[in-house]
């Protein structure tokens, strides 16, 4: 059975970067009727916060990305302790005591000699007496995994055949001085015990993957299929990671972005396929193919989310938005449905409706070009008093044309701008019945 997982750290809100990872793993599982696990990486008590655990779950539920199982790594420490003991017994885990300053000095010397800045395994030469002395002076050391100095190869689900020479890597730290288990070890233990068959994550994890493959093999586990998607960039090509705090999913939710707009974009971002607005998650599952994703950095443009949301809103019947229009916008029930169908093709989010209702309820500041001042004054004199209906616009413009001789755009555009304060918008025949006040009269 295909089993995938999404393992966010609860140190912040869900953002487009880690949502993309969650979505790809979700789609793989659903496409094969598999199992999708939400695994909270909360082994760091100093940074993990419960408020973010709740936030991540709420955002995933809002998006419709339900999970089949939820786990918390903070509740699995015994499993990590047992694995660490096993690795020590096999002499694959060893204690090291260097300070950050000492390590940096060694790396500097290695670079000066033209050597890669790789940990020199000096800790392996320490006697038990020397270790005891260092513990007395510095406290507990870190625990490093002893890599086999060999090539690590795997067939990546996106990048194809990959190889990394373990000789170019430092033995990774799996346990900190304070006893905290780091991601590399905890993830391997969980993936093995939970039967994870596929791991999809960002290309910045490629080195982690090589290391984890060796750890899995050292523990006698089954290596899952790894796939590394491209990283997101901004318009200038810079890594998006530095500004992900401004791209939280809950912020997009507050701005009125539709869930399917977000999912539709992220399901195609990084492929050569055009972004197609899906009506439901099942459509995304049906059309998903991981092999279509590329390795090149991928630009993320949040303006696409607004465009997709606008297209999504155009498909919604009044019943889907009636409560929001009446409660959040304040449109009376008697005209709310007319208001929706008149405006839905001219908004990108539901929040845009508030501006349109202000125009209809309070009147817009007239936008009149100097050359049209006299023309608009004559036209307004011909405008009957309300209330108006769908025939009012044609009746009025016919009368204005007869008196002034204007026609086409020269007739209609100045009148639209005078009544709505805008050069574009809904069909004027649908607007007229909604106009409560016309400031151009005054």
XYZ file of C-alpha atoms in Angstrom, residues 52-291:
240
model
C 0.880 26.216 15.506
C -0.134 22.557 15.778
C -3.765 23.702 15.868
C -3.152 26.220 13.097
C -1.625 23.613 10.753
C -4.504 21.203 11.314
C -7.120 23.931 10.819
C -5.556 25.073 7.544
C -5.291 21.540 6.160
C -8.926 20.888 7.049
C -10.008 24.166 5.432
C -8.202 23.115 2.264
C -9.824 19.686 2.331
C -6.574 17.762 2.868
C -7.738 15.264 5.454
C -5.329 12.755 6.987
C -5.822 9.077 7.837
C -3.526 9.098 10.849
C -1.891 11.721 13.035
C 1.306 11.267 15.006
C 3.434 13.477 17.233
C 7.142 12.875 17.401
C 7.282 14.188 20.965
C 5.287 11.106 21.946
C 7.728 8.712 20.250
C 10.952 9.483 22.110
C 11.261 5.924 23.427
C 11.475 4.635 19.864
C 14.292 7.069 19.109
C 16.126 6.094 22.299
C 15.932 2.442 21.339
C 17.221 3.124 17.836
C 20.082 5.249 19.155
C 21.081 2.422 21.496
C 21.037 -0.005 18.581
C 23.291 2.256 16.504
C 25.712 2.674 19.407
C 25.956 -1.077 19.851
C 26.730 -1.404 16.147
C 29.379 1.342 16.482
C 27.547 3.561 13.987
C 26.856 6.302 16.546
C 29.689 8.013 18.378
C 30.039 10.936 20.782
C 31.931 14.093 19.798
C 32.823 17.091 21.956
C 34.149 19.838 19.663
C 32.872 23.357 20.188
C 31.447 25.307 17.225
C 34.572 27.455 17.262
C 36.881 24.462 17.060
C 34.913 22.984 14.178
C 34.989 26.242 12.252
C 38.755 26.529 12.708
C 39.236 23.000 11.331
C 36.985 23.763 8.339
C 38.978 26.907 7.626
C 42.224 24.952 7.605
C 40.719 22.329 5.298
C 39.565 24.980 2.842
C 42.987 26.613 2.872
C 44.498 23.258 1.915
C 41.968 22.769 -0.847
C 40.146 19.998 1.000
C 36.377 19.735 1.493
C 35.304 21.014 4.943
C 34.254 17.595 6.243
C 34.337 16.516 9.886
C 37.639 14.681 10.456
C 36.287 12.101 12.932
C 38.780 13.158 15.572
C 36.312 12.007 18.235
C 36.806 8.399 17.163
C 40.435 8.596 18.355
C 39.491 9.616 21.910
C 40.078 7.172 24.729
C 37.446 6.600 27.407
C 39.585 8.579 29.842
C 39.743 11.510 27.419
C 35.983 11.355 26.883
C 35.336 11.422 30.617
C 37.618 14.421 30.977
C 35.836 16.281 28.161
C 32.433 15.515 29.683
C 33.632 16.897 33.002
C 34.869 20.059 31.280
C 32.171 20.605 28.638
C 29.223 18.425 29.529
C 27.679 15.801 27.278
C 28.745 15.711 23.650
C 26.754 15.390 20.448
C 26.192 12.025 18.803
C 27.233 11.581 15.189
C 26.312 8.844 12.741
C 29.349 7.198 11.169
C 28.780 7.212 7.435
C 30.131 4.538 5.141
C 32.547 6.373 2.866
C 30.881 5.158 -0.317
C 28.619 6.438 -3.072
C 24.953 6.654 -2.114
C 22.610 6.163 -5.072
C 18.856 6.167 -5.549
C 16.283 6.604 -8.300
C 14.526 9.845 -7.561
C 10.845 10.082 -8.469
C 11.378 13.538 -10.007
C 15.117 14.028 -10.536
C 15.916 10.562 -11.875
C 19.136 8.766 -10.972
C 21.018 10.489 -8.153
C 24.392 9.787 -6.532
C 26.214 11.465 -3.661
C 29.678 10.556 -2.434
C 29.432 10.100 1.328
C 33.119 11.012 1.549
C 32.095 14.577 0.763
C 29.740 14.694 3.763
C 30.367 15.196 7.441
C 29.079 12.528 9.775
C 25.678 14.017 10.673
C 24.719 14.911 14.227
C 21.656 12.882 15.215
C 21.449 13.832 18.904
C 22.278 17.226 20.383
C 24.177 17.845 23.607
C 20.917 18.325 25.491
C 19.654 14.950 24.315
C 17.250 16.276 21.699
C 16.793 13.972 18.730
C 17.209 15.781 15.436
C 15.039 15.451 12.359
C 17.356 13.075 10.533
C 17.073 10.279 13.101
C 13.449 10.817 14.121
C 12.295 10.870 10.515
C 14.064 7.621 9.670
C 12.634 5.802 12.682
C 9.115 7.033 11.950
C 9.293 6.293 8.229
C 10.398 2.736 8.942
C 7.875 2.013 11.691
C 4.967 3.675 9.876
C 5.658 1.919 6.582
C 6.232 5.091 4.550
C 6.587 4.006 0.931
C 7.031 7.409 -0.744
C 8.672 10.600 0.508
C 8.152 13.768 -1.540
C 9.921 16.908 -0.332
C 11.932 19.898 -1.492
C 15.225 19.713 -3.368
C 16.964 21.239 -0.338
C 16.620 17.819 1.342
C 18.736 15.905 -1.188
C 21.735 15.626 1.139
C 19.421 14.598 3.984
C 18.068 11.853 1.753
C 21.528 10.442 1.076
C 22.299 10.353 4.793
C 18.927 8.860 5.678
C 19.331 6.103 3.111
C 22.504 4.985 4.881
C 20.815 5.120 8.296
C 17.843 3.117 7.023
C 20.160 0.467 5.600
C 22.175 0.395 8.826
C 18.933 -0.372 10.655
C 17.876 -3.017 8.166
C 14.904 -1.029 6.909
C 13.251 -0.684 3.503
C 14.280 2.502 1.681
C 11.200 4.400 0.456
C 10.900 6.000 -2.953
C 12.254 9.549 -2.624
C 11.249 12.437 -4.873
C 12.501 16.005 -4.604
C 10.426 18.819 -6.072
C 11.814 22.176 -7.147
C 12.058 25.076 -4.743
C 9.855 28.146 -5.068
C 11.266 31.542 -5.980
C 9.925 35.081 -6.215
C 9.700 37.167 -9.387
C 13.395 38.060 -9.174
C 14.426 34.422 -8.891
C 15.360 34.536 -5.212
C 14.454 31.656 -2.910
C 10.982 32.164 -1.547
C 11.888 30.633 1.804
C 13.020 33.995 3.183
C 9.594 35.542 2.784
C 7.372 32.547 3.502
C 6.179 34.309 6.638
C 4.226 36.639 4.350
C 2.710 33.735 2.443
C 0.855 31.929 5.210
C -2.226 30.026 4.088
C -4.359 31.636 6.770
C -3.436 35.064 5.390
C -4.666 34.028 1.954
C -7.814 32.700 3.596
C -8.411 36.072 5.257
C -7.913 37.772 1.885
C -10.697 35.636 0.435
C -8.618 33.240 -1.655
C -10.574 30.055 -2.443
C -9.114 26.705 -1.308
C -9.394 25.226 -4.808
C -7.471 28.187 -6.226
C -4.540 27.410 -3.925
C -4.650 23.668 -4.538
C -5.103 23.993 -8.312
C -2.065 26.257 -8.584
C 0.228 24.183 -6.357
C -0.791 20.918 -8.051
C 0.633 22.193 -11.382
C 3.365 24.571 -10.226
C 6.690 23.178 -11.377
C 5.264 21.257 -14.336
C 4.963 22.252 -17.989
C 1.196 21.814 -17.818
C -1.091 24.844 -17.739
C -2.747 25.631 -14.437
C -6.351 24.476 -14.652
C -8.892 25.433 -12.026
C -10.265 22.213 -10.578
C -13.762 22.097 -9.145
C -12.855 19.553 -6.464
C -9.929 17.624 -5.039
C -10.953 14.470 -6.891
C -10.143 16.234 -10.169
C -6.646 17.017 -8.881
C -6.146 13.404 -7.843
C -7.270 12.118 -11.228
C -4.969 14.371 -13.222
C -1.904 14.143 -10.979
C 1.398 12.758 -12.292
C 4.541 13.268 -10.215
C 6.799 12.579 -13.201
